[in-house]
Amino acid sequence: MLRFLRVILTGLLGFLFDGVGAFGVGAYGGVRVVNGDHHCSGRVEVNLHDKWGTICDHDWDMQAATVVCAELGCGIAESASRGAEFGPGGGEIALRSIHCKGHESSLIHCDAFISRNYFCSHQNDAGVKCSGTLMEPRLSVLSPHFVFSAGESVHFYCNIQPRDRVSNVHLYKHGVETPLVTQSADPTQIGVSLVLSDVESFQQGSYSCQYNIRGGFPPHRITSPTSHPVNITVVDLLTPHHWYNTSSEAPTGSVIKGEGFNITCSTPRPYPGASFQLRLVRSNGTLRQSLPAVSKSVTFTFPNAQSSNEGYYYCLYRVQLGGRTFVSRESQPLPIAIKDPDPLLSPMVISWLVSGVTFVIAVIIIFTVAKVMCNKEKQPSELERETRTCVDNTYVALSVHKL
Ligand SMILES: *[C@@H]1O[C@H](CO)[C@@H](O)[C@H](O)[C@H]1NC(C)=O
Ligand SMILES: *[C@@H]1O[C@H](CO)[C@@H](O)[C@H](O)[C@H]1NC(C)=O
Ligand SMILES: *[C@@H]1O[C@H](CO)[C@@H](O)[C@H](O)[C@H]1NC(C)=O
Ligand SMILES: *[C@@H]1O[C@H](CO)[C@@H](O)[C@H](O)[C@H]1NC(C)=O
């Protein structure tokens, strides 16, 4: 209400009262720029009480221009122009003077004056040149592929709209708030190279770039929209490890000829579509075979070990991604010797057999002797029986004789 009264008073007594705000409730209807070479530059016109009018340039400065550019969504102010640079306007001179601090979002928050002791004509019409909104940059990768090996450098290129001031170009990774790489661009540059060196597997993902420029008064930055994302993949193949299995009788490091054995290769970090390669280094050459890595580990089967299977076995892991082939380092050598099966009558077996047979013979002898002795005692022989009969008869005879 007080402000509204002030506006009315200002209108009536403008020439006499300096420093009274011009914008009241409902009085201000916006700002526009006309006659410039793009929609963010030109003569500044304000709408007061439904009429468009110009602004006198006596107090016109960068702070006011900064507010106009912000209000129009036109980025930062590059200049505040005086002397009807964009041609004299036709309507009223709506404001004789305006004072902004520069951080206001609209002219309505500035101190504006309809009248002041200035002589103003349309030859004093104020104008602005704003940066306009920044165009979306374009990010690309300066290599024919998007898949990288851990430790390589990725060269990105961010195309920007050339500005008449230095800008900063940032490379962002999706999900990370701070830029990973920042480069400054000279005013004439249409693009900036951004290098991500020594990439690691956790750095694979989606990247984009963005640039900003600094200007206006007080100086501040405006930021471009974000470029379209570019995906990169980082392959880090770890060295596989491997082991072998065979029937348990074989001594460590060897396989019995004719038996089966297995060699299993395993990687700690699998990739889809990869394969394992098993290399056998023999005295007379090298033999390779591959199996698709359907899981973290794969087993090479040898159902019938022969001397041609003897040698040093190595595993490696390979994967084709994005038109490139990546190969891990080879595992440590795994030596496998092929042993002839043990002959049936080895010295140990023979000594076991000898002692076993000796034992059995001894037992038989002892048993036989014992049996013979026992039979002698229990079953009297024909002669013994006869002798006894004789003795009995004698005895009987003797006793008969006595009787
Ligand atoms: C990039 O990766 C994201 C997930 O990280 C995915 O949603 C998007 O489709 C990918 N874009 C391209 C072009 O491959
Ligand atoms: C195969 O050999 C590995 C290492 O020597 C051992 O840990 C594993 O238990 C063996 N597997 C079988 C089925 O014998
Ligand atoms: C080798 O692997 C196969 C299957 O993976 C298994 O049936 C066989 O018992 C293994 N042989 C040995 C000697 O470990
Ligand atoms: C190497 O020797 C093995 C037998 O020891 C034989 O089967 C194989 O063909 C030989 N390879 C070459 C390349 O001579």
Short mmCIF file of C-alpha atoms and ligand atoms in Angstrom, two decimals:
data_model
loop_
_atom_site.label_atom_id
_atom_site.label_comp_id
_atom_site.label_asym_id
_atom_site.label_seq_id
_atom_site.Cartn_x
_atom_site.Cartn_y
_atom_site.Cartn_z
CA MET A 1 0.00 0.00 0.00
CA LEU A 2 2.80 2.31 0.99
CA ARG A 3 4.65 1.36 -2.16
CA PHE A 4 1.57 1.94 -4.29
CA LEU A 5 1.19 5.42 -2.78
CA ARG A 6 4.82 6.04 -3.47
CA VAL A 7 4.31 5.16 -7.10
CA ILE A 8 1.44 7.55 -7.41
CA LEU A 9 3.42 10.26 -5.63
CA THR A 10 6.37 9.58 -7.85
CA GLY A 11 4.20 9.89 -10.87
CA LEU A 12 2.85 13.22 -9.71
CA LEU A 13 5.94 14.71 -8.18
CA GLY A 14 8.65 12.89 -10.07
CA PHE A 15 10.78 15.86 -10.89
CA LEU A 16 10.83 17.00 -7.29
CA PHE A 17 11.39 13.69 -5.50
CA ASP A 18 14.45 11.76 -6.33
CA GLY A 19 15.19 8.14 -5.37
CA VAL A 20 11.66 6.83 -5.17
CA GLY A 21 10.87 3.35 -6.55
CA ALA A 22 8.85 3.29 -9.76
CA PHE A 23 7.55 -0.29 -9.69
CA GLY A 24 4.38 -0.83 -7.76
CA VAL A 25 1.96 -3.70 -7.52
CA GLY A 26 0.62 -4.35 -10.98
CA ALA A 27 2.65 -1.56 -12.62
CA TYR A 28 5.48 -3.72 -13.96
CA GLY A 29 4.68 -5.95 -16.89
CA GLY A 30 8.11 -7.24 -17.89
CA VAL A 31 11.15 -6.40 -19.97
CA ARG A 32 12.14 -7.12 -23.59
CA VAL A 33 14.96 -6.42 -25.97
CA VAL A 34 14.28 -5.31 -29.53
CA ASN A 35 16.19 -4.61 -32.70
CA GLY A 36 19.25 -6.66 -31.83
CA ASP A 37 20.86 -9.30 -33.98
CA HIS A 38 19.53 -12.12 -31.79
CA HIS A 39 16.80 -12.51 -29.25
CA CYS A 40 19.20 -11.81 -26.41
CA SER A 41 20.49 -8.41 -27.50
CA GLY A 42 18.88 -5.09 -28.38
CA ARG A 43 17.24 -1.97 -27.05
CA VAL A 44 15.76 -2.55 -23.59
CA GLU A 45 12.09 -1.82 -23.17
CA VAL A 46 10.01 -2.17 -20.02
CA ASN A 47 6.31 -2.55 -19.72
CA LEU A 48 4.73 -0.18 -17.20
CA HIS A 49 0.97 -0.07 -16.88
CA ASP A 50 0.58 -2.06 -20.10
CA LYS A 51 2.75 0.27 -22.17
CA TRP A 52 6.23 -0.48 -23.49
CA GLY A 53 8.79 2.28 -23.04
CA THR A 54 12.55 2.74 -23.20
CA ILE A 55 15.14 3.36 -20.47
CA CYS A 56 17.36 6.43 -20.37
CA ASP A 57 21.08 5.57 -20.39
CA HIS A 58 22.40 8.06 -17.82
CA ASP A 59 22.62 5.55 -14.96
CA TRP A 60 22.64 2.49 -17.22
CA ASP A 61 25.37 0.07 -16.16
CA MET A 62 26.52 -3.57 -16.19
CA GLN A 63 24.61 -4.38 -13.01
CA ALA A 64 21.32 -3.36 -14.66
CA ALA A 65 22.28 -5.17 -17.87
CA THR A 66 23.11 -8.29 -15.81
CA VAL A 67 19.63 -8.23 -14.29
CA VAL A 68 17.98 -7.77 -17.71
CA CYS A 69 19.91 -10.76 -19.15
CA ALA A 70 19.02 -12.90 -16.13
CA GLU A 71 15.36 -11.90 -16.31
CA LEU A 72 15.21 -12.77 -20.01
CA GLY A 73 16.93 -16.11 -19.45
CA CYS A 74 19.66 -14.87 -21.74
CA GLY A 75 22.74 -15.89 -19.80
CA ILE A 76 25.22 -13.29 -18.72
CA ALA A 77 25.52 -9.64 -19.75
CA GLU A 78 28.36 -8.98 -22.15
CA SER A 79 27.82 -5.23 -22.38
CA ALA A 80 25.47 -2.43 -21.32
CA SER A 81 25.02 -0.22 -24.36
CA ARG A 82 24.24 3.45 -24.37
CA GLY A 83 23.35 6.08 -26.92
CA ALA A 84 20.64 4.10 -28.73
CA GLU A 85 23.10 1.55 -30.12
CA PHE A 86 20.11 -0.49 -31.27
CA GLY A 87 18.25 2.49 -32.70
CA PRO A 88 15.97 5.02 -30.99
CA GLY A 89 12.70 3.71 -29.60
CA GLY A 90 9.31 5.10 -30.49
CA GLY A 91 7.18 5.13 -27.37
CA GLU A 92 7.67 6.84 -24.04
CA ILE A 93 10.83 6.93 -22.03
CA ALA A 94 9.49 4.71 -19.29
CA LEU A 95 12.40 4.99 -16.84
CA ARG A 96 14.81 7.87 -16.42
CA SER A 97 17.05 5.93 -14.09
CA ILE A 98 17.46 2.48 -12.61
CA HIS A 99 19.80 1.17 -9.93
CA CYS A 100 20.45 -2.56 -9.62
CA LYS A 101 22.99 -4.43 -7.52
CA GLY A 102 23.35 -7.08 -10.21
CA HIS A 103 22.08 -10.17 -8.39
CA GLU A 104 18.38 -9.34 -8.68
CA SER A 105 16.31 -11.77 -10.69
CA SER A 106 14.13 -9.03 -12.20
CA LEU A 107 14.18 -5.29 -12.75
CA ILE A 108 11.19 -5.11 -10.39
CA HIS A 109 13.61 -5.64 -7.49
CA CYS A 110 15.79 -2.69 -8.52
CA ASP A 111 15.27 0.92 -7.56
CA ALA A 112 13.74 2.55 -10.60
CA PHE A 113 12.76 6.12 -11.29
CA ILE A 114 10.23 7.39 -13.72
CA SER A 115 11.57 10.93 -13.47
CA ARG A 116 14.91 12.46 -12.70
CA ASN A 117 16.59 15.70 -13.46
CA TYR A 118 18.00 14.26 -16.62
CA PHE A 119 17.42 15.38 -20.07
CA CYS A 120 16.62 12.20 -21.93
CA SER A 121 15.64 11.63 -25.51
CA HIS A 122 15.42 8.41 -27.50
CA GLN A 123 19.03 9.09 -28.50
CA ASN A 124 19.78 7.96 -24.91
CA ASP A 125 17.98 4.65 -25.17
CA ALA A 126 19.73 1.87 -23.24
CA GLY A 127 20.47 -1.57 -24.64
CA VAL A 128 22.13 -4.85 -23.67
CA LYS A 129 24.14 -7.61 -25.24
CA CYS A 130 23.66 -10.87 -23.41
CA SER A 131 25.54 -14.08 -23.99
CA GLY A 132 22.35 -15.94 -24.72
CA THR A 133 21.98 -19.43 -23.39
CA LEU A 134 24.94 -21.67 -24.05
CA MET A 135 24.49 -24.33 -26.66
CA GLU A 136 24.77 -27.99 -25.82
CA PRO A 137 28.34 -29.22 -26.37
CA ARG A 138 29.09 -32.47 -28.18
CA LEU A 139 31.38 -35.12 -26.72
CA SER A 140 33.27 -37.69 -28.75
CA VAL A 141 36.15 -40.10 -28.27
CA LEU A 142 39.25 -39.56 -30.43
CA SER A 143 39.77 -43.23 -31.16
CA PRO A 144 37.94 -45.67 -33.41
CA HIS A 145 36.84 -47.76 -30.43
CA PHE A 146 35.10 -47.31 -27.10
CA VAL A 147 36.71 -50.22 -25.30
CA PHE A 148 40.00 -49.65 -23.53
CA SER A 149 42.50 -51.73 -21.73
CA ALA A 150 43.27 -50.77 -18.15
CA GLY A 151 46.20 -48.35 -18.12
CA GLU A 152 45.43 -46.77 -21.49
CA SER A 153 44.50 -43.11 -21.92
CA VAL A 154 41.13 -42.08 -23.26
CA HIS A 155 41.14 -38.93 -25.40
CA PHE A 156 37.77 -37.22 -25.33
CA TYR A 157 36.93 -34.17 -27.43
CA CYS A 158 34.29 -31.69 -26.38
CA ASN A 159 32.92 -29.45 -29.16
CA ILE A 160 31.78 -26.08 -27.81
CA GLN A 161 30.31 -22.92 -29.22
CA PRO A 162 33.15 -20.38 -29.48
CA ARG A 163 32.66 -17.52 -27.00
CA ASP A 164 34.32 -14.15 -26.89
CA ARG A 165 35.64 -15.01 -23.47
CA VAL A 166 37.59 -17.86 -21.98
CA SER A 167 35.49 -20.74 -20.86
CA ASN A 168 36.17 -23.82 -18.82
CA VAL A 169 35.29 -27.21 -20.20
CA HIS A 170 34.62 -30.09 -17.82
CA LEU A 171 34.46 -33.83 -18.27
CA TYR A 172 31.96 -35.53 -15.97
CA LYS A 173 31.38 -39.18 -15.25
CA HIS A 174 27.79 -40.17 -14.72
CA GLY A 175 27.11 -40.41 -11.00
CA VAL A 176 30.19 -38.40 -9.96
CA GLU A 177 29.51 -34.83 -8.94
CA THR A 178 32.92 -33.25 -9.45
CA PRO A 179 34.46 -33.04 -12.91
CA LEU A 180 37.21 -35.57 -13.62
CA VAL A 181 39.04 -33.32 -16.06
CA THR A 182 38.84 -29.55 -16.57
CA GLN A 183 40.42 -27.59 -19.43
CA SER A 184 40.19 -23.91 -20.30
CA ALA A 185 39.26 -22.92 -23.84
CA ASP A 186 40.58 -19.88 -25.64
CA PRO A 187 37.91 -17.58 -27.10
CA THR A 188 38.42 -18.90 -30.63
CA GLN A 189 38.45 -22.61 -29.80
CA ILE A 190 35.60 -24.70 -31.05
CA GLY A 191 36.58 -27.73 -29.00
CA VAL A 192 38.80 -28.95 -26.24
CA SER A 193 40.63 -32.22 -25.78
CA LEU A 194 40.06 -33.87 -22.41
CA VAL A 195 42.37 -36.74 -21.54
CA LEU A 196 41.56 -39.37 -18.97
CA SER A 197 44.89 -41.08 -18.43
CA ASP A 198 45.67 -44.49 -16.98
CA VAL A 199 42.06 -45.64 -16.86
CA GLU A 200 41.02 -48.35 -14.46
CA SER A 201 38.08 -50.70 -14.64
CA PHE A 202 36.03 -48.70 -12.12
CA GLN A 203 36.23 -45.74 -14.51
CA GLN A 204 34.21 -47.40 -17.23
CA GLY A 205 30.78 -45.90 -17.69
CA SER A 206 28.99 -42.95 -19.13
CA TYR A 207 30.77 -39.61 -19.71
CA SER A 208 29.57 -36.17 -20.73
CA CYS A 209 31.01 -32.68 -21.01
CA GLN A 210 29.79 -29.26 -20.06
CA TYR A 211 31.31 -25.79 -20.29
CA ASN A 212 30.80 -22.54 -18.50
CA ILE A 213 31.68 -18.90 -19.02
CA ARG A 214 32.20 -16.15 -16.51
CA GLY A 215 30.93 -12.59 -16.89
CA GLY A 216 28.32 -10.01 -15.90
CA PHE A 217 28.53 -7.81 -12.84
CA PRO A 218 29.07 -8.94 -10.17
CA PRO A 219 30.95 -11.63 -12.16
CA HIS A 220 29.37 -15.03 -12.14
CA ARG A 221 29.32 -18.19 -14.23
CA ILE A 222 26.71 -19.68 -16.44
CA THR A 223 26.84 -23.28 -17.43
CA SER A 224 25.93 -24.95 -20.69
CA PRO A 225 23.59 -27.90 -20.89
CA THR A 226 25.27 -31.31 -20.62
CA SER A 227 26.40 -33.08 -23.76
CA HIS A 228 24.99 -36.41 -24.82
CA PRO A 229 26.67 -39.23 -22.93
CA VAL A 230 29.46 -41.35 -24.36
CA ASN A 231 29.96 -44.82 -22.90
CA ILE A 232 33.38 -46.33 -22.52
CA THR A 233 34.32 -49.81 -21.33
CA VAL A 234 37.57 -50.59 -19.54
CA VAL A 235 38.80 -54.16 -19.73
CA ASP A 236 41.16 -55.33 -17.02
CA LEU A 237 41.99 -59.00 -17.52
CA LEU A 238 43.56 -60.61 -14.47
CA THR A 239 45.98 -63.49 -14.85
CA PRO A 240 44.10 -66.80 -14.65
CA HIS A 241 45.23 -69.61 -12.39
CA HIS A 242 44.97 -73.33 -13.05
CA TRP A 243 45.34 -76.77 -11.47
CA TYR A 244 45.03 -80.39 -12.51
CA ASN A 245 43.17 -83.42 -11.16
CA THR A 246 43.88 -87.05 -11.77
CA SER A 247 43.44 -90.34 -10.00
CA SER A 248 44.85 -90.04 -6.51
CA GLU A 249 47.59 -92.73 -6.86
CA ALA A 250 49.73 -90.59 -9.14
CA PRO A 251 52.60 -88.76 -7.40
CA THR A 252 52.31 -84.96 -7.30
CA GLY A 253 53.06 -83.35 -10.64
CA SER A 254 52.45 -86.50 -12.61
CA VAL A 255 49.76 -88.56 -14.27
CA ILE A 256 49.80 -92.31 -14.83
CA LYS A 257 49.90 -93.23 -18.49
CA GLY A 258 46.52 -94.35 -19.75
CA GLU A 259 44.57 -92.63 -16.99
CA GLY A 260 42.44 -89.52 -17.35
CA PHE A 261 43.36 -86.10 -16.09
CA ASN A 262 41.79 -82.65 -16.07
CA ILE A 263 43.25 -79.16 -16.18
CA THR A 264 40.99 -76.41 -14.88
CA CYS A 265 41.64 -72.74 -15.77
CA SER A 266 39.94 -70.08 -13.67
CA THR A 267 39.79 -66.28 -13.78
CA PRO A 268 38.91 -64.01 -10.85
CA ARG A 269 37.14 -61.50 -13.12
CA PRO A 270 35.02 -62.98 -15.93
CA TYR A 271 33.81 -61.12 -19.03
CA PRO A 272 30.96 -62.22 -21.26
CA GLY A 273 32.00 -63.91 -24.46
CA ALA A 274 35.52 -64.67 -23.29
CA SER A 275 37.51 -67.87 -23.80
CA PHE A 276 40.32 -69.75 -22.08
CA GLN A 277 43.33 -70.91 -23.96
CA LEU A 278 45.46 -73.78 -22.69
CA ARG A 279 48.98 -73.91 -24.05
CA LEU A 280 51.17 -77.00 -23.73
CA VAL A 281 54.87 -76.39 -24.17
CA ARG A 282 56.69 -79.65 -24.97
CA SER A 283 60.29 -80.30 -25.82
CA ASN A 284 59.36 -80.63 -29.51
CA GLY A 285 56.82 -77.83 -29.88
CA THR A 286 53.76 -76.05 -28.55
CA LEU A 287 50.13 -77.12 -28.63
CA ARG A 288 47.16 -74.80 -28.05
CA GLN A 289 43.50 -75.42 -27.44
CA SER A 290 40.65 -73.10 -26.49
CA LEU A 291 37.30 -73.43 -24.77
CA PRO A 292 34.62 -70.77 -24.39
CA ALA A 293 34.59 -69.35 -20.87
CA VAL A 294 30.98 -70.15 -20.03
CA SER A 295 31.72 -69.51 -16.36
CA LYS A 296 34.56 -68.33 -14.17
CA SER A 297 36.44 -71.57 -14.80
CA VAL A 298 36.66 -74.16 -17.52
CA THR A 299 38.02 -77.72 -17.47
CA PHE A 300 40.13 -79.24 -20.24
CA THR A 301 39.69 -83.02 -20.17
CA PHE A 302 42.29 -85.60 -21.23
CA PRO A 303 40.70 -89.05 -20.91
CA ASN A 304 43.82 -91.04 -21.82
CA ALA A 305 47.17 -89.65 -20.74
CA GLN A 306 50.01 -90.32 -23.17
CA SER A 307 53.60 -89.16 -23.23
CA SER A 308 52.57 -86.53 -25.78
CA ASN A 309 50.61 -84.89 -22.94
CA GLU A 310 53.78 -84.29 -20.97
CA GLY A 311 55.08 -80.73 -20.66
CA TYR A 312 54.34 -77.35 -19.17
CA TYR A 313 50.75 -76.13 -19.23
CA TYR A 314 49.82 -72.43 -19.28
CA CYS A 315 46.35 -70.80 -19.18
CA LEU A 316 45.40 -67.45 -20.58
CA TYR A 317 42.12 -65.58 -20.80
CA ARG A 318 41.06 -63.68 -23.90
CA VAL A 319 38.03 -61.62 -24.82
CA GLN A 320 36.90 -59.69 -27.89
CA LEU A 321 35.09 -56.47 -27.11
CA GLY A 322 34.22 -53.52 -29.33
CA GLY A 323 36.33 -54.85 -32.19
CA ARG A 324 39.45 -55.29 -30.07
CA THR A 325 41.02 -58.42 -28.66
CA PHE A 326 42.25 -58.38 -25.09
CA VAL A 327 44.50 -61.09 -23.74
CA SER A 328 45.48 -61.68 -20.14
CA ARG A 329 48.97 -62.59 -19.04
CA GLU A 330 49.78 -66.28 -18.98
CA SER A 331 49.48 -68.19 -15.74
CA GLN A 332 52.52 -69.71 -14.04
CA PRO A 333 53.67 -72.92 -15.76
CA LEU A 334 52.08 -76.14 -14.50
CA PRO A 335 54.44 -79.06 -15.17
CA ILE A 336 52.85 -82.47 -15.76
CA ALA A 337 54.93 -85.64 -16.15
CA ILE A 338 53.40 -88.80 -17.60
CA LYS A 339 54.52 -91.88 -15.64
CA ASP A 340 54.36 -95.50 -16.80
CA PRO A 341 52.05 -97.55 -14.59
CA ASP A 342 53.97 -99.44 -11.82
CA PRO A 343 54.94 -103.03 -12.83
CA LEU A 344 52.88 -105.65 -10.93
CA LEU A 345 55.92 -107.35 -9.26
CA SER A 346 57.73 -104.35 -7.96
CA PRO A 347 60.39 -105.11 -5.27
CA MET A 348 58.03 -104.02 -2.55
CA VAL A 349 55.22 -106.27 -3.81
CA ILE A 350 57.70 -109.16 -4.13
CA SER A 351 58.98 -108.72 -0.58
CA TRP A 352 55.37 -108.57 0.60
CA LEU A 353 54.61 -111.71 -1.35
CA VAL A 354 57.72 -113.54 -0.02
CA SER A 355 57.01 -112.69 3.57
CA GLY A 356 53.35 -113.57 3.09
CA VAL A 357 54.16 -116.96 1.53
CA THR A 358 56.80 -117.71 4.21
CA PHE A 359 54.28 -116.93 6.87
CA VAL A 360 51.66 -119.16 5.31
CA ILE A 361 54.12 -122.08 4.92
CA ALA A 362 55.28 -121.71 8.51
CA VAL A 363 51.71 -121.77 9.71
CA ILE A 364 50.98 -124.92 7.67
CA ILE A 365 54.05 -126.72 9.02
CA ILE A 366 53.27 -125.85 12.60
CA PHE A 367 49.68 -126.92 12.14
CA THR A 368 50.60 -130.25 10.56
CA VAL A 369 53.16 -131.10 13.24
CA ALA A 370 50.71 -130.27 15.97
CA LYS A 371 48.01 -132.40 14.37
CA VAL A 372 50.31 -135.38 14.04
CA MET A 373 51.37 -135.13 17.69
CA CYS A 374 47.78 -134.89 18.85
CA ASN A 375 46.66 -137.92 16.78
CA LYS A 376 49.44 -140.05 18.33
CA GLU A 377 48.09 -139.40 21.80
CA LYS A 378 44.37 -139.74 21.24
CA GLN A 379 44.13 -142.67 18.80
CA PRO A 380 46.28 -145.62 19.82
CA SER A 381 47.85 -147.56 17.01
CA GLU A 382 47.15 -151.18 16.14
CA LEU A 383 50.27 -152.28 18.00
CA GLU A 384 49.33 -150.33 21.12
CA ARG A 385 45.89 -151.82 21.13
CA GLU A 386 47.30 -155.29 20.82
CA THR A 387 49.80 -154.74 23.60
CA ARG A 388 47.07 -153.58 25.91
CA THR A 389 44.94 -156.53 25.09
CA CYS A 390 47.88 -158.73 25.92
CA VAL A 391 48.45 -157.04 29.19
CA ASP A 392 44.78 -157.33 30.06
CA ASN A 393 44.72 -160.95 29.14
CA THR A 394 47.77 -161.64 31.23
CA TYR A 395 46.21 -159.92 34.14
CA VAL A 396 42.98 -161.88 33.65
CA ALA A 397 44.99 -165.06 33.30
CA LEU A 398 46.94 -164.32 36.38
CA SER A 399 43.91 -163.71 38.45
CA VAL A 400 42.22 -166.85 37.16
CA HIS A 401 45.31 -168.72 38.05
CA LYS A 402 45.28 -167.41 41.58
CA LEU A 403 41.69 -168.34 42.03
C1 LIG B 1 25.45 -46.17 -21.81
O1 LIG B 1 25.39 -46.84 -20.57
C2 LIG B 1 24.17 -46.69 -19.90
C3 LIG B 1 24.28 -47.41 -18.57
O2 LIG B 1 25.50 -47.18 -17.97
C4 LIG B 1 23.04 -47.24 -20.73
O3 LIG B 1 21.82 -47.03 -20.06
C5 LIG B 1 23.02 -46.57 -22.08
O4 LIG B 1 22.05 -47.16 -22.88
C6 LIG B 1 24.37 -46.67 -22.74
N1 LIG B 1 24.36 -45.89 -23.96
C7 LIG B 1 24.86 -46.35 -25.09
C8 LIG B 1 24.81 -45.44 -26.25
O5 LIG B 1 25.35 -47.48 -25.18
C1 LIG B 2 41.49 -81.02 -8.01
O1 LIG B 2 42.74 -80.50 -7.62
C2 LIG B 2 42.66 -79.36 -6.77
C3 LIG B 2 44.05 -78.83 -6.57
O2 LIG B 2 45.02 -79.83 -6.62
C4 LIG B 2 41.97 -79.76 -5.47
O3 LIG B 2 41.87 -78.64 -4.63
C5 LIG B 2 40.59 -80.31 -5.78
O4 LIG B 2 39.98 -80.76 -4.61
C6 LIG B 2 40.69 -81.44 -6.79
N1 LIG B 2 39.33 -81.83 -7.18
C7 LIG B 2 38.94 -83.10 -7.28
C8 LIG B 2 37.54 -83.32 -7.71
O5 LIG B 2 39.71 -84.04 -7.02
C1 LIG B 3 37.44 -84.60 -15.13
O1 LIG B 3 36.29 -83.83 -15.22
C2 LIG B 3 35.12 -84.55 -15.51
C3 LIG B 3 34.00 -83.61 -15.66
O2 LIG B 3 34.41 -82.33 -15.50
C4 LIG B 3 34.85 -85.54 -14.40
O3 LIG B 3 33.71 -86.31 -14.72
C5 LIG B 3 36.04 -86.43 -14.23
O4 LIG B 3 35.84 -87.27 -13.10
C6 LIG B 3 37.29 -85.61 -14.02
N1 LIG B 3 38.43 -86.52 -13.98
C7 LIG B 3 39.39 -86.41 -13.10
C8 LIG B 3 40.49 -87.42 -13.21
O5 LIG B 3 39.39 -85.56 -12.24
C1 LIG B 4 56.06 -84.28 -30.32
O1 LIG B 4 56.18 -85.52 -29.70
C2 LIG B 4 54.96 -86.22 -29.50
C3 LIG B 4 55.29 -87.54 -28.80
O2 LIG B 4 56.24 -87.33 -27.81
C4 LIG B 4 54.27 -86.48 -30.83
O3 LIG B 4 53.03 -87.11 -30.60
C5 LIG B 4 54.06 -85.16 -31.52
O4 LIG B 4 53.50 -85.38 -32.79
C6 LIG B 4 55.37 -84.42 -31.66
N1 LIG B 4 55.12 -83.15 -32.22
C7 LIG B 4 55.86 -82.59 -33.16
C8 LIG B 4 55.46 -81.27 -33.61
O5 LIG B 4 56.81 -83.18 -33.60
#
